Amino acid sequence: MAQRLKKLPTGIQTFSEIIEENYLYVDKTPMLINLIECGKMYFYARPRRFGKSLSITTLEALFLGRKDLFKGLYAEQWLNRSEFRPRPVIRLSMNEVTTDSGIAALKESMCLRVKDVADTLDVQLVESSLPADLFGDLIKKTFKKYQEKVVILIDEYDKPYIDFIDDTEMANKVRETLANFYVRVKANDEYTHFVFLTGISKFAKMGVFSKLNNLTDISLRDDYAAMCGITRDELLAYFPEHLEATAEKMNITKDELVDKMEDFYDGFSFNGKVKLYNPYSTLQFFEEQSFDNYWFDSGTTNMMSRYLKNKDLTVEQFRNIPVTRDFIRNPGELDSAPPEGFLYQNGFLTLREGNTSDFNLDYPNKEVLNTMSRLLSRKFLQAKYDDLTTLVCIHLDNVNIKGLIKDFNMLLASIPYDDYSKALEQKVEIQGFTFPVQEWLYRSSILAFLRGCGLVVQAEMHTNRGRADLVLKHKGQIWIIELKVAYKGESPAAKAEEAYNQIFEKNYDKPYQNPICLGLAIDDEKREITEYKTKDSK
């Protein structure tokens, strides 16, 4: 009989449940203990589905003195110290606050959350419909009842604010409500022992926390870089049986599996040094034993879809963007952050060590790159997206080049006219090679769409080293695709011939066995592919 693998805590955010139900737990208590011993008031930003809520519930169990939950973990010895004593804990999750029924309902929901905590602590609150007043009263009366300073843990502090990403007026009202609420933490500092707030963003910090200015932001700190997420060493140490079982299922070696997982789910970094696997996607991968874009279906992208609705963005414009440390600390407010700041805070871009700057921003891994590609493609294609995705795969299966070109033209036809117009007089420089943005728009749109279809596609825009525009692998068959744009007065047929010949002149085909080589010409006036050249074309 095959050995039963330890249960994976997929979707479980409560530390006590993970331990009591014997789920696999990656021990993060060394960093949490260090956090407790080194300070009092902290702020910690990480993307959704990255383990912030688990950190909150673990801290709660630590302060409550739940020694039974920490046997065999780093924190066990810390809890067994003679000087340790439990503390009363106020834990609030702003994920639970109602945000879809107006500001009055939001305030009422916040009041209910505070009252729930008061009931747990057996504290009687004043009669009030103002969440800030109830929160302040809860802190004071909890201290008075237990004669111990209070621990305050607030998860996803910015969630009510972010829910109104496309409604600036409502967002400002929510921000004012939250500011009045959170300022009670500072106002009751004499009654607090430890404060820890988490969120996905910092863009609300300047507004919500303009008064709560005594929080230490540890989001970029090296010593807490791996407090959420899974390092490569942790993957190997805590998941050996799951790695072995999955490698066997996929008929590859364990080392090959780890390399593929690294490409797909690793790469998040919050200090430019330590790289992390997305914990949600990693656990889902071991459950399903299939390389899929789990983040896309986790609810993480709902906000992104709304954000991208009125934005003219391409996927490739966010590769290796140099940024300063100051920018990363303060990427901007909700309604004014530049796109790269917004994408960074939501986990779509991550930090890399910079050469000429403090950091570079780039996509962390293939899963996120594919997700971004899919979002932007869906934005352009709307209802046609799923049908077109199916058609592309069918045409690749059957090597139907005319059908594939028809699919590409449906995509190009969906790109807003303004995007082309804005690109006419611009230029982009990538690794020393300058070319028109309009040409880049065609290529990056097709590339994003193919990635969004879940296809294995690599690309590097033209540089002085010379690389193929697109290298696509589908069911063992390699496609090498080179694109040229025929501007006014130029022959599309000649451009297609030039694109096809370039594949061989620059040896794009040499690394592969029997690739399908395809030269495409886009007529700029018609804004569609009108000519192509391949081995069997006339």
XYZ file of C-alpha atoms in Angstrom:
538
model
C 0.000 0.000 0.000
C 1.322 3.441 -0.953
C 2.367 5.637 1.937
C -0.276 8.207 2.880
C 1.043 11.719 2.334
C 0.663 14.317 5.058
C -2.409 16.468 4.473
C -1.831 19.817 2.794
C -3.455 22.916 4.363
C -4.765 24.208 1.041
C -6.992 27.218 1.731
C -6.645 26.870 5.527
C -5.528 30.068 7.273
C -6.036 29.145 10.927
C -2.890 27.897 12.678
C -4.762 25.924 15.365
C -6.713 23.970 12.734
C -3.550 23.111 10.817
C -1.867 21.705 13.937
C -4.892 20.027 15.530
C -5.911 18.337 12.283
C -2.318 17.259 11.542
C -1.836 19.239 8.352
C 1.645 19.980 7.055
C 3.043 23.183 8.604
C 6.155 25.055 7.483
C 7.632 26.418 10.712
C 7.753 30.219 10.504
C 7.848 30.733 14.281
C 11.552 31.747 14.412
C 10.720 34.961 12.544
C 7.530 35.542 14.525
C 9.398 35.196 17.829
C 12.037 37.615 16.575
C 9.272 40.033 15.632
C 7.782 39.859 19.132
C 11.090 40.325 20.910
C 12.419 43.180 18.775
C 9.594 45.691 18.798
C 5.981 46.554 19.418
C 4.132 48.021 16.388
C 4.492 46.610 12.885
C 3.090 46.826 9.382
C 3.651 44.006 6.854
C 2.590 44.099 3.183
C 2.287 40.989 1.032
C 0.045 39.975 -1.909
C -3.149 38.021 -1.394
C -2.907 34.270 -0.854
C 0.601 34.581 0.565
C 0.131 33.483 4.187
C -0.522 36.750 6.021
C -3.651 35.410 7.703
C -1.767 32.311 8.856
C 0.886 34.581 10.402
C -1.859 36.497 12.225
C -3.484 33.364 13.669
C -0.078 31.948 14.642
C 0.746 35.154 16.531
C -2.631 34.900 18.231
C -1.893 31.356 19.410
C 1.549 32.439 20.647
C 0.240 35.320 22.735
C -2.605 33.217 24.121
C -0.023 30.699 25.300
C -1.391 27.699 23.353
C 1.622 25.522 24.214
C -0.138 22.392 22.965
C -0.013 23.738 19.403
C 3.739 24.385 19.286
C 5.212 21.028 20.274
C 8.262 20.333 18.141
C 8.312 23.847 16.692
C 10.878 26.571 17.301
C 8.442 28.523 19.495
C 7.974 25.671 21.980
C 10.977 26.652 24.080
C 9.999 30.331 24.001
C 6.553 29.539 25.353
C 7.991 27.355 28.125
C 10.039 30.186 29.637
C 9.217 30.875 33.268
C 8.634 34.574 32.565
C 6.096 33.963 29.776
C 2.514 34.977 30.471
C -0.481 35.000 28.125
C -1.933 38.239 26.781
C -5.490 39.130 25.732
C -5.738 39.323 21.950
C -7.946 41.513 19.771
C -7.899 39.949 16.299
C -9.828 41.579 13.461
C -10.005 40.441 9.845
C -11.117 43.251 7.563
C -11.882 40.601 4.943
C -15.061 39.971 6.926
C -16.341 43.542 6.610
C -19.310 44.100 4.277
C -18.427 46.532 1.495
C -21.151 46.137 -1.129
C -24.016 48.021 0.539
C -22.768 51.568 1.072
C -20.824 53.404 3.759
C -23.524 53.051 6.451
C -23.556 49.267 6.028
C -19.765 49.181 6.099
C -19.706 51.034 9.429
C -22.369 48.734 10.830
C -20.363 45.695 9.721
C -17.211 47.064 11.381
C -19.199 47.552 14.594
C -20.366 43.935 14.446
C -16.809 42.679 14.014
C -15.700 44.643 17.101
C -18.653 43.337 19.092
C -17.812 39.759 18.089
C -14.333 40.181 19.568
C -15.806 41.777 22.684
C -18.075 38.751 23.153
C -15.083 36.416 22.830
C -13.222 38.418 25.482
C -16.363 38.757 27.660
C -16.163 42.558 27.547
C -19.239 44.821 27.682
C -18.977 47.765 25.292
C -20.664 51.160 25.306
C -23.736 51.668 23.136
C -22.530 53.273 19.912
C -22.967 53.030 16.146
C -19.481 54.436 15.522
C -16.892 51.684 14.883
C -13.979 53.857 16.051
C -15.648 54.519 19.424
C -16.377 50.816 19.927
C -12.812 49.864 18.986
C -11.290 52.337 21.423
C -13.654 51.170 24.155
C -12.735 47.538 23.443
C -9.016 48.230 23.895
C -9.471 50.068 27.195
C -11.949 47.626 28.723
C -9.953 44.561 27.664
C -6.931 45.987 29.453
C -9.025 46.790 32.507
C -10.653 43.341 32.649
C -7.468 41.273 32.236
C -5.010 43.693 33.854
C -2.654 42.980 30.972
C -1.666 45.105 28.009
C -3.515 44.073 24.864
C -2.265 42.468 21.632
C -3.919 43.902 18.502
C -3.779 41.883 15.263
C -5.494 43.321 12.174
C -5.490 41.308 8.960
C -5.992 42.849 5.478
C -6.360 46.364 6.912
C -6.863 47.814 3.419
C -9.441 45.352 2.051
C -12.501 47.658 2.478
C -10.591 50.451 0.741
C -9.336 48.340 -2.162
C -12.830 47.045 -2.889
C -13.585 50.486 -4.331
C -10.705 50.649 -6.781
C -13.025 51.948 -9.518
C -15.053 54.300 -7.295
C -12.807 57.111 -6.063
C -15.576 58.950 -4.198
C -16.537 55.879 -2.174
C -12.874 54.933 -1.672
C -12.229 58.297 -0.029
C -15.188 57.847 2.323
C -13.959 54.392 3.292
C -10.438 55.701 3.816
C -11.721 58.376 6.188
C -13.688 55.762 8.137
C -10.666 53.476 8.376
C -8.382 56.353 9.400
C -10.683 57.225 12.308
C -10.830 53.546 13.254
C -7.108 52.751 13.161
C -6.041 55.941 14.919
C -7.548 54.438 18.081
C -4.574 52.083 18.173
C -2.182 54.995 18.638
C -4.571 56.806 20.979
C -4.550 53.755 23.278
C -0.840 53.018 23.082
C -0.544 52.838 26.884
C -2.886 49.825 26.880
C -1.194 47.869 24.067
C 1.608 45.326 24.278
C 1.996 44.413 20.589
C 0.394 45.575 17.304
C 0.622 43.861 13.917
C -1.233 44.985 10.771
C -1.109 43.263 7.399
C -2.345 44.255 3.961
C -1.597 43.764 0.308
C -0.671 47.368 -0.305
C 1.005 50.467 0.908
C -0.936 52.886 -1.245
C -3.492 53.344 1.513
C -0.820 53.863 4.130
C -0.314 57.581 3.539
C -4.042 58.230 3.843
C -5.201 55.732 6.443
C -2.078 55.901 8.585
C -1.202 59.554 8.339
C -2.094 59.725 12.029
C -0.934 56.226 12.924
C 2.682 57.047 12.159
C 4.396 54.915 14.787
C 4.225 51.619 12.888
C 7.477 49.992 11.794
C 7.177 48.844 8.178
C 9.014 45.508 7.910
C 7.855 44.725 4.365
C 11.333 45.179 2.829
C 13.380 43.869 5.754
C 15.795 41.013 5.025
C 15.078 39.296 8.350
C 11.357 38.992 7.532
C 11.646 38.450 3.769
C 10.601 34.780 4.083
C 8.013 35.123 6.860
C 5.317 34.473 4.239
C 5.875 32.205 1.256
C 7.965 29.068 0.786
C 11.713 29.100 0.105
C 13.410 26.463 -2.025
C 15.043 24.988 1.094
C 11.639 24.774 2.793
C 10.142 23.126 -0.286
C 12.805 20.412 -0.182
C 12.710 19.991 3.595
C 8.937 19.952 4.209
C 7.553 18.426 0.991
C 9.893 15.508 0.077
C 7.128 12.904 -0.117
C 4.886 15.181 -2.166
C 7.752 15.925 -4.536
C 8.490 12.226 -4.968
C 4.831 11.330 -5.518
C 4.274 14.144 -8.023
C 7.488 13.392 -9.931
C 6.425 9.744 -10.194
C 2.950 10.761 -11.422
C 4.512 13.009 -14.075
C 7.133 10.439 -15.004
C 10.036 12.814 -14.430
C 12.823 12.970 -11.850
C 12.474 14.897 -8.604
C 15.148 17.369 -9.740
C 13.315 17.952 -13.029
C 10.098 18.561 -11.106
C 11.726 21.108 -8.785
C 13.195 22.956 -11.780
C 9.781 23.148 -13.465
C 8.096 24.252 -10.234
C 10.719 26.959 -9.815
C 9.969 28.275 -13.279
C 6.215 28.224 -12.699
C 5.650 29.167 -9.024
C 8.923 30.484 -7.536
C 10.455 33.931 -7.996
C 8.545 36.232 -5.638
C 10.947 38.471 -3.768
C 10.303 41.288 -1.333
C 13.883 42.369 -0.767
C 15.414 41.576 -4.165
C 17.386 38.646 -2.706
C 15.287 35.886 -1.140
C 13.070 34.110 -3.675
C 9.796 32.517 -2.635
C 7.220 30.114 -3.984
C 3.626 31.295 -3.911
C 2.229 29.106 -1.094
C -1.322 28.967 -2.462
C -0.239 27.894 -5.934
C 2.338 25.441 -4.559
C -0.207 23.655 -2.368
C -2.751 23.608 -5.193
C -0.115 22.181 -7.524
C 0.631 19.292 -5.156
C -3.108 18.652 -4.793
C -3.782 18.636 -8.534
C -0.344 17.446 -9.722
C -0.706 19.631 -12.798
C 1.017 22.842 -13.912
C -1.848 25.324 -14.059
C -2.428 28.993 -13.250
C -4.099 28.528 -9.863
C -3.687 32.172 -8.874
C -6.049 33.216 -11.679
C -8.962 31.334 -10.157
C -8.267 32.244 -6.516
C -10.063 35.600 -6.507
C -6.756 37.466 -6.680
C -7.470 38.718 -10.191
C -10.958 40.188 -9.645
C -9.508 43.517 -8.550
C -6.977 43.383 -11.388
C -9.722 42.919 -13.973
C -11.462 46.048 -12.723
C -8.199 47.986 -12.625
C -7.222 47.036 -16.182
C -10.646 47.874 -17.576
C -9.749 51.412 -18.645
C -5.978 51.063 -18.888
C -4.021 50.833 -22.141
C -1.272 48.422 -21.074
C 0.784 45.682 -22.649
C 2.442 42.743 -20.945
C 5.972 43.371 -22.163
C 6.196 46.961 -20.927
C 6.659 45.692 -17.355
C 9.850 43.699 -17.862
C 12.936 44.774 -15.865
C 11.736 48.224 -14.817
C 14.363 50.065 -12.718
C 12.944 51.522 -9.483
C 14.313 53.090 -6.318
C 13.890 51.929 -2.739
C 11.845 55.066 -2.056
C 9.433 54.093 -4.818
C 9.003 50.593 -3.379
C 8.323 52.003 0.084
C 5.713 54.429 -1.264
C 4.420 53.256 -4.657
C 1.466 55.653 -4.618
C -2.167 56.008 -3.614
C -4.960 53.803 -4.932
C -6.187 56.293 -7.513
C -2.816 57.737 -8.499
C -0.224 54.955 -8.319
C 1.541 54.344 -11.647
C 0.703 50.940 -13.146
C 4.017 49.399 -12.090
C 3.379 50.500 -8.481
C -0.111 49.045 -8.514
C 1.026 45.760 -10.082
C 3.887 45.419 -7.603
C 1.623 45.830 -4.605
C -0.775 43.230 -5.947
C 1.910 40.609 -6.552
C 1.994 40.791 -10.349
C 5.471 42.321 -10.284
C 8.240 41.503 -7.865
C 11.690 42.765 -6.905
C 14.985 41.824 -8.497
C 18.395 43.197 -7.599
C 19.114 46.175 -9.830
C 22.288 46.965 -11.722
C 21.997 50.734 -12.122
C 19.085 51.160 -9.684
C 18.154 49.891 -6.229
C 15.790 47.284 -7.717
C 14.226 46.109 -10.937
C 10.573 45.100 -11.223
C 9.589 42.047 -13.267
C 7.043 39.244 -13.310
C 7.970 36.687 -10.639
C 7.278 33.539 -12.626
C 5.473 31.909 -15.534
C 2.173 31.574 -13.661
C 1.907 35.316 -13.028
C 3.119 36.202 -16.527
C 0.493 33.895 -18.037
C -2.177 35.332 -15.746
C -1.365 38.901 -16.741
C -1.364 37.887 -20.396
C -4.735 36.221 -20.004
C -6.238 39.247 -18.238
C -5.138 41.692 -20.919
C -6.210 39.374 -23.733
C -9.624 38.928 -22.174
C -9.918 42.685 -21.809
C -9.467 43.139 -25.561
C -11.410 40.099 -26.739
C -14.144 40.090 -24.076
C -16.747 37.418 -24.951
C -14.661 36.041 -27.839
C -11.702 35.054 -25.652
C -12.553 31.463 -24.705
C -13.740 30.590 -28.222
C -10.612 32.028 -29.779
C -8.388 30.192 -27.294
C -9.994 26.908 -28.347
C -9.574 27.742 -32.034
C -5.867 28.564 -31.641
C -5.169 25.190 -30.023
C -7.135 23.350 -32.739
C -5.269 25.182 -35.484
C -1.911 24.438 -33.861
C -2.872 20.755 -33.497
C -3.692 20.561 -37.207
C -0.870 22.870 -38.368
C -3.559 25.047 -39.941
C -1.570 28.201 -40.648
C -4.368 30.072 -42.387
C -6.650 29.363 -39.440
C -3.959 30.542 -37.010
C -3.505 33.788 -38.952
C -7.266 34.327 -38.894
C -7.152 33.938 -35.087
C -4.333 36.469 -34.813
C -6.277 38.923 -36.955
C -9.306 38.604 -34.687
C -7.005 39.601 -31.821
C -5.461 42.544 -33.706
C -8.920 43.767 -34.697
C -9.909 43.900 -31.033
C -7.110 46.280 -30.018
C -8.590 49.784 -29.559
C -7.928 52.258 -32.372
C -6.516 54.747 -29.866
C -3.764 52.321 -28.897
C -2.452 52.358 -32.472
C -2.819 56.112 -32.804
C -0.920 56.790 -29.581
C 1.887 54.541 -30.749
C 2.495 56.266 -34.080
C 5.088 58.802 -32.953
C 6.655 56.877 -30.106
C 9.695 54.650 -29.817
C 10.771 52.003 -27.358
C 14.324 51.053 -26.510
C 15.048 47.559 -25.217
C 18.637 46.493 -24.548
C 19.980 49.125 -26.921
C 17.697 48.380 -29.870
C 15.146 51.066 -30.797
C 11.961 50.318 -32.730
C 8.487 51.872 -33.132
C 6.014 51.237 -30.349
C 3.387 50.407 -32.979
C 5.472 47.433 -34.142
C 5.986 46.441 -30.518
C 2.228 46.647 -29.896
C 1.494 44.062 -32.595
C 4.110 41.648 -31.311
C 3.416 42.022 -27.610
C -0.341 41.626 -28.160
C 0.103 38.317 -30.005
C 2.643 37.155 -27.422
C 0.353 38.028 -24.509
C -2.561 36.251 -26.136
C -0.579 33.039 -26.715
C 0.653 33.064 -23.128
C -2.879 33.742 -21.943
C -3.985 30.629 -23.833
C -1.677 28.647 -21.549
C 0.757 27.848 -24.358
C 4.491 27.492 -23.826
C 5.879 30.476 -25.700
C 9.142 32.352 -25.371
C 9.997 35.687 -26.875
C 12.593 38.381 -26.854
C 12.063 41.543 -28.830
C 14.799 42.386 -31.303
C 18.105 43.303 -29.708
C 21.585 43.726 -31.102
C 22.116 40.012 -30.353
C 19.169 38.952 -32.493
C 16.398 36.664 -31.208
C 13.288 35.172 -32.765
C 10.098 37.102 -32.125
C 8.180 34.029 -30.939
C 9.192 30.454 -30.211
C 6.128 28.356 -29.487
C 6.093 24.760 -28.262
C 2.838 22.839 -28.563
C 2.513 19.068 -28.096
C 6.164 18.505 -28.970
C 6.103 20.673 -32.095
C 8.221 23.850 -32.227
C 6.960 26.908 -34.075
C 9.342 29.771 -34.881
C 7.427 32.903 -35.838
C 8.995 36.112 -37.103
C 6.868 39.234 -37.671
C 7.468 42.258 -39.878
C 5.305 45.340 -40.344
C 4.646 46.702 -43.832
C 4.221 50.435 -43.469
C 2.687 52.694 -46.111
C 4.258 52.019 -49.512
C 5.946 48.767 -48.446
C 5.062 45.361 -49.865
C 3.532 42.918 -47.302
C 4.614 39.984 -49.479
C 8.214 41.212 -49.439
C 8.025 41.722 -45.676
C 6.762 38.169 -45.162
C 9.634 36.873 -47.307
C 12.101 38.990 -45.286
C 10.740 37.666 -41.990
C 10.938 34.061 -43.175
C 14.492 34.425 -44.514
C 15.673 36.078 -41.290
C 14.855 32.908 -39.350
C 17.532 31.033 -41.295
C 19.983 33.885 -41.783
C 20.208 34.331 -38.006
C 19.979 30.615 -37.207
C 16.822 30.892 -35.119
C 15.968 27.362 -36.243
C 19.272 25.692 -35.325
C 18.506 24.696 -31.699
C 15.384 22.754 -32.733
C 14.588 19.621 -34.722
C 12.175 20.087 -37.619
C 10.568 23.339 -36.455
C 7.732 24.980 -38.345
C 9.148 28.313 -39.515
C 6.678 31.063 -40.285
C 7.214 34.608 -41.526
C 4.267 36.965 -41.035
C 3.675 40.417 -42.512
C 1.283 42.879 -40.872
C -0.155 45.522 -43.192
C -0.074 48.633 -41.005
C -2.878 50.376 -42.914
C -5.226 47.398 -42.569
C -3.794 46.460 -39.149
C -3.911 42.760 -39.906
C -1.699 39.952 -41.175
C -2.125 39.935 -44.952
C 0.817 37.807 -46.101
C 2.774 34.863 -44.751
C 5.693 32.704 -45.853
C 6.483 29.173 -44.752
C 8.215 26.133 -46.225
C 5.249 24.986 -48.272
C 3.761 28.353 -49.200
C 3.902 29.478 -52.795
